[in-house]
Coordinates of C-alpha atoms in Angstrom, one line a residue:
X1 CA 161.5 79.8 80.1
X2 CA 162.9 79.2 83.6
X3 CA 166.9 80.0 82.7
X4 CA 167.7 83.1 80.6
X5 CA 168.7 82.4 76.9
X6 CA 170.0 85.2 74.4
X7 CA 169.9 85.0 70.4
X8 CA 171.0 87.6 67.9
X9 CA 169.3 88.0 64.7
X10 CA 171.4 88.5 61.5
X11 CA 169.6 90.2 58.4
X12 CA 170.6 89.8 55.5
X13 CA 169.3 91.3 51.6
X14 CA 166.2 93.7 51.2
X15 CA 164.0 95.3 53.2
X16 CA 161.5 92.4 53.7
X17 CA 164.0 90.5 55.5
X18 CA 164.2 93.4 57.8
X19 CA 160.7 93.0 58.8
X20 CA 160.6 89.4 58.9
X21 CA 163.8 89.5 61.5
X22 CA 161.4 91.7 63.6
X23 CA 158.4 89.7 63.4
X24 CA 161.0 86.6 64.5
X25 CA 162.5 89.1 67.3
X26 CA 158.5 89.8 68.4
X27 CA 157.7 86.3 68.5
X28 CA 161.4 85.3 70.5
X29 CA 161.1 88.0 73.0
X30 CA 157.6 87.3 73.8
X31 CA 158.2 84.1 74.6
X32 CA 161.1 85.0 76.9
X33 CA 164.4 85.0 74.8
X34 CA 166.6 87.9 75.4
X35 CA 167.5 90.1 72.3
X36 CA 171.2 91.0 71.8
X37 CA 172.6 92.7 69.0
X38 CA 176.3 90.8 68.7
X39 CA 176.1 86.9 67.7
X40 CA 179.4 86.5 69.8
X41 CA 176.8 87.3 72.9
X42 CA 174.0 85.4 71.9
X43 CA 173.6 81.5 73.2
X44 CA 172.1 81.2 69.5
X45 CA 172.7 83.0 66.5
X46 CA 169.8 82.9 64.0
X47 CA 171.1 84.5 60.5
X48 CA 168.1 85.7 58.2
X49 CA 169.2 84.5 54.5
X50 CA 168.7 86.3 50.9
X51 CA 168.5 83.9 48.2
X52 CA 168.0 86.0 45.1
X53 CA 171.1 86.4 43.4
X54 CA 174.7 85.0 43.2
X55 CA 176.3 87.2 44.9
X56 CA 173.5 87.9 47.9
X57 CA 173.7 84.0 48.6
X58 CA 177.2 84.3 48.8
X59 CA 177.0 86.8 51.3
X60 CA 174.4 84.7 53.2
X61 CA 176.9 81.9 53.2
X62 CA 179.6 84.1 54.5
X63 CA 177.5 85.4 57.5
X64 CA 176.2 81.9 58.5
X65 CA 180.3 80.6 58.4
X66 CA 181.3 83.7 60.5
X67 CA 178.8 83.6 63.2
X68 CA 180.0 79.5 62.8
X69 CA 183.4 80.5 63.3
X70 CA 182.0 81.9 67.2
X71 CA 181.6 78.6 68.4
X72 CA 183.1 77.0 71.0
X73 CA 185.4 80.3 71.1
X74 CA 182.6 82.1 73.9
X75 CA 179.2 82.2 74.6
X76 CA 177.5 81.3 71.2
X77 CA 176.4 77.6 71.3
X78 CA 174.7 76.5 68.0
X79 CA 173.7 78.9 64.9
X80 CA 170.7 78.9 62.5
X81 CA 169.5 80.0 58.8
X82 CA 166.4 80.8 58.0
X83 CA 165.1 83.5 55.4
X84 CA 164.6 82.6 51.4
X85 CA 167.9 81.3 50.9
X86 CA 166.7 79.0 53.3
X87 CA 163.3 78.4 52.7
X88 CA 164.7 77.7 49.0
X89 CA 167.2 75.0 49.8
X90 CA 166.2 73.6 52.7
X91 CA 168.2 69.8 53.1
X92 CA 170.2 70.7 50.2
X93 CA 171.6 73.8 52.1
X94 CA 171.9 72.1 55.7
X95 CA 174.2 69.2 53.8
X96 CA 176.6 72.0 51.8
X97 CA 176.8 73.6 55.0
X98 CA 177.2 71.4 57.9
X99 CA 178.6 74.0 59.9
X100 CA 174.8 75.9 60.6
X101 CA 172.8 73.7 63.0
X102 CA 169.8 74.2 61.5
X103 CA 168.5 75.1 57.9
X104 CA 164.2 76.6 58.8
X105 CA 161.9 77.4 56.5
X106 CA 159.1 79.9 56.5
X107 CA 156.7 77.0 58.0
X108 CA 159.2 77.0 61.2
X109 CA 158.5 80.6 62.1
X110 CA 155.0 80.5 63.9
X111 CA 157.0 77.8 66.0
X112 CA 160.5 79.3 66.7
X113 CA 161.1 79.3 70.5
X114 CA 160.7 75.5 70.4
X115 CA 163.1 75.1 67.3
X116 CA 165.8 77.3 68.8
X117 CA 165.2 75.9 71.9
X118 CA 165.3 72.0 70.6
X119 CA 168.9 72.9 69.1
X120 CA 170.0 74.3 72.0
X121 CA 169.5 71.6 73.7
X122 CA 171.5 69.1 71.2
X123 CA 167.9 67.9 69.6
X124 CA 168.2 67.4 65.9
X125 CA 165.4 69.9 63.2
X126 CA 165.1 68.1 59.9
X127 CA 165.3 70.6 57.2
X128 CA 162.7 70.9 54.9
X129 CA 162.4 69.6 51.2
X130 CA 161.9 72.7 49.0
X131 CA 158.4 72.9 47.6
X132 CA 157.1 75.3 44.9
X133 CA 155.5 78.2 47.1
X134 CA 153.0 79.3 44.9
X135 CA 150.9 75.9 44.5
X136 CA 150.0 76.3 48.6
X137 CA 147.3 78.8 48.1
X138 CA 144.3 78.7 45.7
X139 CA 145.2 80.3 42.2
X140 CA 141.7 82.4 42.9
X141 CA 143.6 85.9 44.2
X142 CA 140.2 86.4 46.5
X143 CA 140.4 82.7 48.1
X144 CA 144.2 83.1 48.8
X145 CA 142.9 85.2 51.2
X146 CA 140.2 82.8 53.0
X147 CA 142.6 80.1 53.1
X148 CA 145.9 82.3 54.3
X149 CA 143.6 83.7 57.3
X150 CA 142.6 80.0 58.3
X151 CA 146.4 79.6 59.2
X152 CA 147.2 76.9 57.0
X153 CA 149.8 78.2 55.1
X154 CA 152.6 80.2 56.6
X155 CA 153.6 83.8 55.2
X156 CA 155.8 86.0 57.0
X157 CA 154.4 88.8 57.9
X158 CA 150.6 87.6 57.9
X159 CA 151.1 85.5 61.1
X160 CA 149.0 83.8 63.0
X161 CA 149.3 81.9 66.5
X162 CA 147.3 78.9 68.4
X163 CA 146.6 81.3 70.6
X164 CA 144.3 83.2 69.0
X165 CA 143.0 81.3 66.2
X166 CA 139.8 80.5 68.6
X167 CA 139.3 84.6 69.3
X168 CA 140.9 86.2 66.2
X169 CA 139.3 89.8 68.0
X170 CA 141.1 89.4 71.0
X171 CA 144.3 91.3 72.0
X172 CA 147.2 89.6 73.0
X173 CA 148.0 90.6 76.4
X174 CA 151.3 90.4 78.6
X175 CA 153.9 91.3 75.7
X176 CA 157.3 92.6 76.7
X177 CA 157.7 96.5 76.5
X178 CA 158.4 97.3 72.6
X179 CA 156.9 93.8 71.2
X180 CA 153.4 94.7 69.6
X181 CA 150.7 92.8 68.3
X182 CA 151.0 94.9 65.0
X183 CA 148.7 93.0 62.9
X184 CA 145.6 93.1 65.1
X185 CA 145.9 89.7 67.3
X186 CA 147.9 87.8 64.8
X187 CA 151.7 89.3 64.4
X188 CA 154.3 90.1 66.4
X189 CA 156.9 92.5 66.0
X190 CA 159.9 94.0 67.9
X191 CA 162.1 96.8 66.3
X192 CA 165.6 96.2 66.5
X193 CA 167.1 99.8 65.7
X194 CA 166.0 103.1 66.7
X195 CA 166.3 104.5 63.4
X196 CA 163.0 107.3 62.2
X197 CA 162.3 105.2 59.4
X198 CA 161.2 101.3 59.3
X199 CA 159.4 99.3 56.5
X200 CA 156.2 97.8 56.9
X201 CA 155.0 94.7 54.4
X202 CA 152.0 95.5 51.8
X203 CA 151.8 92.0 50.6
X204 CA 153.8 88.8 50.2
X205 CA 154.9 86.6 46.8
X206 CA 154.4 87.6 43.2
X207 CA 152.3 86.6 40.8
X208 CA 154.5 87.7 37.8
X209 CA 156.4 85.1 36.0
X210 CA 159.5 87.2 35.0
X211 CA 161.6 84.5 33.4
X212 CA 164.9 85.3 35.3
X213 CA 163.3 85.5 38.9
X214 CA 163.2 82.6 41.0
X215 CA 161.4 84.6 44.1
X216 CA 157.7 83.4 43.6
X217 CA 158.5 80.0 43.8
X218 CA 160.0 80.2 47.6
X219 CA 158.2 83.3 48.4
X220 CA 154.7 82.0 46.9
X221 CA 152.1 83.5 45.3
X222 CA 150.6 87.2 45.8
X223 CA 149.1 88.0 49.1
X224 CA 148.4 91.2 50.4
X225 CA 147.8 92.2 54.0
X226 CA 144.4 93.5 54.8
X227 CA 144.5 97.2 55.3
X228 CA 143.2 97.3 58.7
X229 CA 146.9 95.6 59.5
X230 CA 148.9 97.6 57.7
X231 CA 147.2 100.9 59.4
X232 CA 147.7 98.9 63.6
X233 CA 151.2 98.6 61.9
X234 CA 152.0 102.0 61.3
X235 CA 150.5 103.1 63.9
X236 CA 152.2 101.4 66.1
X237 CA 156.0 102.1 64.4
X238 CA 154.3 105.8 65.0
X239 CA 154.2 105.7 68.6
X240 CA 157.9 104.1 68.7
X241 CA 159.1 107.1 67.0
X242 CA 159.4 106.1 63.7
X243 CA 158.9 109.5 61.4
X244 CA 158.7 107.7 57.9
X245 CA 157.4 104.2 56.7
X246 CA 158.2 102.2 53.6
X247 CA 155.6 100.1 52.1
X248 CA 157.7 96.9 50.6
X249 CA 156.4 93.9 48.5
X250 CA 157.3 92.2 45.6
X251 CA 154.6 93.9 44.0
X252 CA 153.0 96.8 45.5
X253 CA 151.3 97.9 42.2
X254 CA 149.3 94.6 42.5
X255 CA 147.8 95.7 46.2
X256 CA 144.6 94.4 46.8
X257 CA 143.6 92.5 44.2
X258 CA 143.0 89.4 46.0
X259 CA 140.8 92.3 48.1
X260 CA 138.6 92.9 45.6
X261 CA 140.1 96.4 44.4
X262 CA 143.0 96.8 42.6
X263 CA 143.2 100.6 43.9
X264 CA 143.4 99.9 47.3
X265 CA 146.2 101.5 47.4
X266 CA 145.3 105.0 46.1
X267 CA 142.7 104.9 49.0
X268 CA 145.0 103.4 51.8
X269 CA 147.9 106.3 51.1
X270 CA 146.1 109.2 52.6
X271 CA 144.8 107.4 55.7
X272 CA 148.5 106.3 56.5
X273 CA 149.6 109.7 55.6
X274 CA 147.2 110.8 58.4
X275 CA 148.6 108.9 60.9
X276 CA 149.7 110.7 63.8
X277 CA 153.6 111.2 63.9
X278 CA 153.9 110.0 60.8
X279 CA 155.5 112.6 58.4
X280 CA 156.7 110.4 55.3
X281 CA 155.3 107.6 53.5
X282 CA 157.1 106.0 50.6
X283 CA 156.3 103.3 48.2
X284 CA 158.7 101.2 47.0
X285 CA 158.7 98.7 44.1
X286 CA 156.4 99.4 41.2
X287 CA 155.9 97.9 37.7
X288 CA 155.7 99.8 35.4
X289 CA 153.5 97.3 33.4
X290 CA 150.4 98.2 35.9
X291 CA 151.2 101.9 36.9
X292 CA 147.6 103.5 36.2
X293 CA 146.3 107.0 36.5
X294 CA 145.2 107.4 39.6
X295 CA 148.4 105.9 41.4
X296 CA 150.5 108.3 39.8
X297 CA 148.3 110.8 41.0
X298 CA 147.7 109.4 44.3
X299 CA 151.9 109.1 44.9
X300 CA 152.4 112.4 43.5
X301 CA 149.2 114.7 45.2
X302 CA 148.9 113.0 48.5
X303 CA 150.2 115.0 51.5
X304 CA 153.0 113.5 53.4
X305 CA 153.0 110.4 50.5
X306 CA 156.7 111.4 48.9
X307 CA 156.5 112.0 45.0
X308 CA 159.0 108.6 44.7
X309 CA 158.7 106.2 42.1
X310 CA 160.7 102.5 42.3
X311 CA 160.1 101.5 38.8
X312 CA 160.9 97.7 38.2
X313 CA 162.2 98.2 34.3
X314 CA 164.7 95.4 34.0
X315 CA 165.8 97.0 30.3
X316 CA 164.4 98.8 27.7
X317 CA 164.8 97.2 24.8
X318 CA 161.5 95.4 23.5
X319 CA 162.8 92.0 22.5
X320 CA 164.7 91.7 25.8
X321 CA 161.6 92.2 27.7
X322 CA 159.5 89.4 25.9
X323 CA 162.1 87.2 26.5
X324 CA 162.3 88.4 30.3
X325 CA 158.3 87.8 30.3
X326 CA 158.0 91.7 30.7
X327 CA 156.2 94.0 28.9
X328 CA 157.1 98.0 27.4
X329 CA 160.0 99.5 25.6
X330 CA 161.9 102.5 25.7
X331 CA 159.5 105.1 24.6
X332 CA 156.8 103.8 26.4
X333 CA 159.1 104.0 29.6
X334 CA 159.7 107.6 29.4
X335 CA 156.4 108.7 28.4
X336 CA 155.8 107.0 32.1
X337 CA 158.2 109.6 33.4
X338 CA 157.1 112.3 31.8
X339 CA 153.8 111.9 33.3
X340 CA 155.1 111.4 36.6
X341 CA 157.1 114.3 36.0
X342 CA 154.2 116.5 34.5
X343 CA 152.8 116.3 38.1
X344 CA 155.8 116.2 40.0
X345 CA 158.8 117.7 38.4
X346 CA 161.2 117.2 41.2
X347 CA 159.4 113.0 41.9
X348 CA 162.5 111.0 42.9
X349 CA 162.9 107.4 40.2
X350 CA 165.3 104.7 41.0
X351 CA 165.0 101.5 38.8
X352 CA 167.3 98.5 38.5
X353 CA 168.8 96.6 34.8
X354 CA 170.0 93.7 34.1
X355 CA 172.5 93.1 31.3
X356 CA 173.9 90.5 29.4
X357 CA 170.4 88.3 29.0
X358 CA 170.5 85.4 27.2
X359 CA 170.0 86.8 23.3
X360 CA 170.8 90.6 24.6
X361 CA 172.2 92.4 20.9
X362 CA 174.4 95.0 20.9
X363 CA 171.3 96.9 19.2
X364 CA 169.4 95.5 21.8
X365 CA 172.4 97.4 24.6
X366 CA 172.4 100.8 22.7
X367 CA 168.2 101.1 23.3
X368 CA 169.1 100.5 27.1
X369 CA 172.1 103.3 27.0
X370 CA 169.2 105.3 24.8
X371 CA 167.0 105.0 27.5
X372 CA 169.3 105.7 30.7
X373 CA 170.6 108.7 28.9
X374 CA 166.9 110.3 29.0
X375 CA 165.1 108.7 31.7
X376 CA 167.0 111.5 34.1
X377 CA 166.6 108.7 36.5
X378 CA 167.8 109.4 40.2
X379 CA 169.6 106.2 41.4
X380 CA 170.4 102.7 39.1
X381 CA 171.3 99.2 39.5
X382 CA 173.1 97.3 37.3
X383 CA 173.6 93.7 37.2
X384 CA 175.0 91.1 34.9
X385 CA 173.0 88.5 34.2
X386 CA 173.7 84.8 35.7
X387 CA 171.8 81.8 35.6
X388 CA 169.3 81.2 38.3
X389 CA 168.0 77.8 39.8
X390 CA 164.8 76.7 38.9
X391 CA 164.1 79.5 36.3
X392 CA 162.8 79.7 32.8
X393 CA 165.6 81.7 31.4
X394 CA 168.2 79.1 33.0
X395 CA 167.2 76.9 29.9
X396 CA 167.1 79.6 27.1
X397 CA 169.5 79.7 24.3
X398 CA 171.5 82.4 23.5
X399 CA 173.7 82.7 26.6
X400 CA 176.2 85.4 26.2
X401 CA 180.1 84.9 27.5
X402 CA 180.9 85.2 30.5
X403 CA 183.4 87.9 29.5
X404 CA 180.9 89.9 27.1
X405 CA 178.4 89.8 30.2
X406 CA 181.3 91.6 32.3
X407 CA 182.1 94.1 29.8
X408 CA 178.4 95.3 29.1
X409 CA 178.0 95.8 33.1
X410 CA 180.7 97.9 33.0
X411 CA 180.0 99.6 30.2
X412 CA 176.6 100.2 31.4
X413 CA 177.0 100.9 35.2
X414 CA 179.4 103.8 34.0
X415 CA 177.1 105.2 32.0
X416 CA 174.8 104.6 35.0
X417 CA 177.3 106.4 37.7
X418 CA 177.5 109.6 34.8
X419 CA 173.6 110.0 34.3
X420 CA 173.0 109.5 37.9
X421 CA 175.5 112.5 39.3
X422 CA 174.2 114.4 36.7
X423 CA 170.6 114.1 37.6
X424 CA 172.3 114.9 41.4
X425 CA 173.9 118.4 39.8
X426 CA 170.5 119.4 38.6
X427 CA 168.9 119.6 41.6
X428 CA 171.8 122.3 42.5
X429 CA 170.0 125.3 43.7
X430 CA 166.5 123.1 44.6
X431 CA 164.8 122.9 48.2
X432 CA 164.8 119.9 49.8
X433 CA 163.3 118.4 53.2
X434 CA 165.5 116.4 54.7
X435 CA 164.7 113.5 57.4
X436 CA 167.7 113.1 59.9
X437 CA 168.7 109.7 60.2
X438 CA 172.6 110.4 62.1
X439 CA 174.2 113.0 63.6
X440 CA 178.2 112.3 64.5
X441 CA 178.4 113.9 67.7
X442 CA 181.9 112.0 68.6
X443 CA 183.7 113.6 65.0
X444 CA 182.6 116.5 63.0
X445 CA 179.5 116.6 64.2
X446 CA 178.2 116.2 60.4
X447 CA 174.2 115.4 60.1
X448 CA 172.9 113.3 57.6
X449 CA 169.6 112.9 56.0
X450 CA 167.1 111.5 53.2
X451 CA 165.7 113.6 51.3
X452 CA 162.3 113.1 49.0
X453 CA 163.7 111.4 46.2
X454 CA 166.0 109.4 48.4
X455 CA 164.8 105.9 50.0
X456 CA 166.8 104.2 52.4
X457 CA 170.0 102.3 51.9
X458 CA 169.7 102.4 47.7
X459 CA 169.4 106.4 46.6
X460 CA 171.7 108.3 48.4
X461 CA 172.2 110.4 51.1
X462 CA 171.9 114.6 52.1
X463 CA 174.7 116.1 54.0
X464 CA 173.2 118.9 56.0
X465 CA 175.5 122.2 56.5
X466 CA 174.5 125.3 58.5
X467 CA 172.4 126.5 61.6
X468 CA 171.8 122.7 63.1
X469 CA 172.3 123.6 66.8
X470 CA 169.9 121.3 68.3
X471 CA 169.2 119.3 65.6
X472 CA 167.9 115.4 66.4
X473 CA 167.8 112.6 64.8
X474 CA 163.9 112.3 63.5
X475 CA 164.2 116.0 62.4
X476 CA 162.8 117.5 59.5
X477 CA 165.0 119.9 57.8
X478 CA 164.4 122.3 54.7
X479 CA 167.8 123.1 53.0
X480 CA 169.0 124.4 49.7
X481 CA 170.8 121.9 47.6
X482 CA 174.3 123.5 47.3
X483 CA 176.7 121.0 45.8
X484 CA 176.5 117.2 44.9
X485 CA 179.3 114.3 45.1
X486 CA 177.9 111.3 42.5
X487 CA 174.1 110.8 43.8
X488 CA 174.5 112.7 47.2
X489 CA 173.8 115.9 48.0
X490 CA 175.4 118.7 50.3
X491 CA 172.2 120.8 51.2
X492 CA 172.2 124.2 53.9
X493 CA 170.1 124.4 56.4
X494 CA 167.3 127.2 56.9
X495 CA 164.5 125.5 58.4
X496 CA 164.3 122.9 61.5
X497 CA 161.3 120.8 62.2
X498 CA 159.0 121.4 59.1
X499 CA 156.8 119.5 58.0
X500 CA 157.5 116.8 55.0

């Protein structure tokens, strides 16, 4: 590019955005774009869309009219969507919202300069018609794999390039400082914070059919990244200074499957664990339906793997979970956490409910409240239940008022906020290793921290007290919990740089 262009990446929704906004900043700075962090700088601002629920779209909607709202007003010239709100609507999308210049889908990714770069310069990108995701690959889980590698379906996160389909052993050469070829030759990817800890993708799509969950069909079928890429990953995040990584999926209990072993992951742990500079690995998102022995050992016994467990439960009650597609009920759930608990009595469990599902009985809402009271459960979402696009449980009978749906969430995410803070106040008196992530050096000076049983952005946070003279962000700290305020913790200091 002969005259210098800036674009801005907005992220919106989980995790796997995150990493899908650096794998677009990797492929945009090697190809000469200037990253910038505010849209009102950027020439184009490209706004990374969450489509999974109401109130997420919403707030993809709001993002792409404010970063609208820049134009003509400075420097920002035109402004794009992509992500799965995106990828999910497509034409229907780009005509509710005329005010984006551009609706791309997940096929538009490998070839982003020259999309952003045909806007900028007043050309028109038809936006895609939506297509069911998961009938692009093979149904076979092992020849998914053969026919994502041959580049003929797109899935963030498992890229690959022109440029080295004809040597897929070759390293990609002249890249900008910070933008690394993280999957081998065939991904991209260029951090945009500095923070210790940063997320890598274990596989793409789901293969579950949850009745209320529309992600499969714009996310596709399950995929999982071959291990060799997921270690060049971490690696790589390592020597940027990142101290602890989270493995995200939809799925990660299904890892490996369409490898040929469904315990990859049990064997993959340690040898990220191992990784130089690396001092935390979490694992986020499992279901409960396929936890098995040796994962729960391999999460609770593994050096440097923290004792964390992001259990996909949805409810409790038995006849909720047919209807969801899901499988367990209450007793079967906490016999799960007792288990994990036998071997890890201080393992950190965050899980997410929905309430209000189409035939949900007030017998049906005490089993849930039955099980939240003993699950001792760290951190909980709640949500009402709504209808989703495209889904199964869109057409069931049964739908609760709107009203009734209200007054269960709150009823519920009370109970939630109680059992929560109280799982908090009995870690009073426990020691904790803390991972810096801020340090207010303009204020108080107050330093705050993750610890264990906390994961980023959803669990909580540790406020440090005590001897922290020097203390840097990337720190480990070992504290005693002192106090708690709902599901954070106030934690003194006795011990700087330890390991995790």
């Amino acid at each position: 590019m002969s005259e210098r262009r800036t674009v801005a990446l907005v992220t919106l929704g989980c995790a796997r955005n995150e990493v899908d906004s650096e794998e677009l900043a990797g492929r945009l700075e090697a190809d000469g774009w200037e990253l910038v962090h505010d849209a009102a700088d950027a020439d184009i601002a490209v706004v990374n869309t969450c489509g999974f629920v109401e109130a997420a779209k919403k707030d993809s909607v709001d993002a792409l009219l404010e970063a609208s709202d820049l134009k003509g007003h400075g420097r920002t010239q035109a402004v794009v969507a992509v992500g799965c709100m995106a990828e999910r609507y497509g034409k229907e999308l780009a005509e509710a919202l005329p005010e984006a210049d551009a609706v791309l889908g997940f096929d538009d990714y490998a070839d982003i300069t020259d999309r952003l770069q045909t806007i900028l310069s007043g050309g028109h990108h038809t936006s895609h018609a939506p297509r069911d995701r998961r009938k692009l690959l093979p149904l076979s889980p092992v020849e998914r794999q053969q026919a994502a590698e041959s580049g003929a379906v797109a899935v963030p996160g498992h890229g690959h390039s022109d440029a080295t389909a004809a040597a897929p052993e070759a390293p990609i050469t002249d890249l900008p400082d910070g933008v690394a070829p993280v999957s081998g030759p065939r991904t991209l990817r260029r951090r945009l914070d500095d923070s210790p800890v940063a997320s890598v993708k274990l596989a793409s799509g789901c293969d579950r059919r949850c009745s209320f969950c529309a992600i499969p069909a714009f996310r596709g079928s399950f995929l999982s990244r071959r291990p060799s890429d997921v270690l060049n990953e971490t690696r790589w995040l390592a020597e940027q200074g990142v101290r602890e990584v989270m493995l995200v999926s939809e799925n990660n209990t299904s890892y490996g499957k369409d490898l040929g072993d469904i315990r990859l992951l049990e064997t993959l742990l340690p040898e990220l664990a191992a990784i130089e500079g690396v001092e935390r690995v979490r694992v986020s998102y499992l279901q409960p339906a396929e936890m098995r022995p040796g994962l729960i050992e391999a999460l609770t016994n593994t050096p440097g793997v923290m004792p964390y467990f992001d259990l996909s439960f949805q409810h409790s009650a038995p006849n909720v979970l047919r209807r969801m597609r899901r499988f367990g009920d209450t007793d079967r759930f906490l016999t799960l956490l007792h288990e994990i608990r036998a071997k890890a009595p201080e393992a950190g469990a965050r899980s997410n409910f929905i309430v209000g599902f189409p035939g949900e009985t007030e017998q049906d809402l005490a089993e849930l409240e039955r099980f939240l009271t003993h699950a001792r459960l760290d951190a909980i979402g709640v949500f009402g239940y709504s209808d989703e696009d495209g889904t199964e449980a869109a057409t069931y009978e049964g739908k609760l008022p709107e009203d009734v749906v209200a007054e269960r969430l709150a009823k519920i995410s009370r109970l939630a906020e109680e059992m929560t803070a109280q799982r908090a106040e009995e870690r009073l008196g426990s020691t904790v290793t803390v991972l810096v992530e801020s340090i207010d050096e303009d204020e108080d000076g107050s330093v705050i921290g993750r610890a264990a049983h906390q994961a980023p952005e959803t669990d909580g946070i540790t406020s440090l007290t005590g001897a922290l003279d020097g203390v840097r962000v990337g720190d480990l700290i070992e504290a005693k919990v002192m106090a708690s305020e709902g599901v954070d913790l106030i934690a003194e200091a006795f011990a700087v740089g330890v390991g995790a």
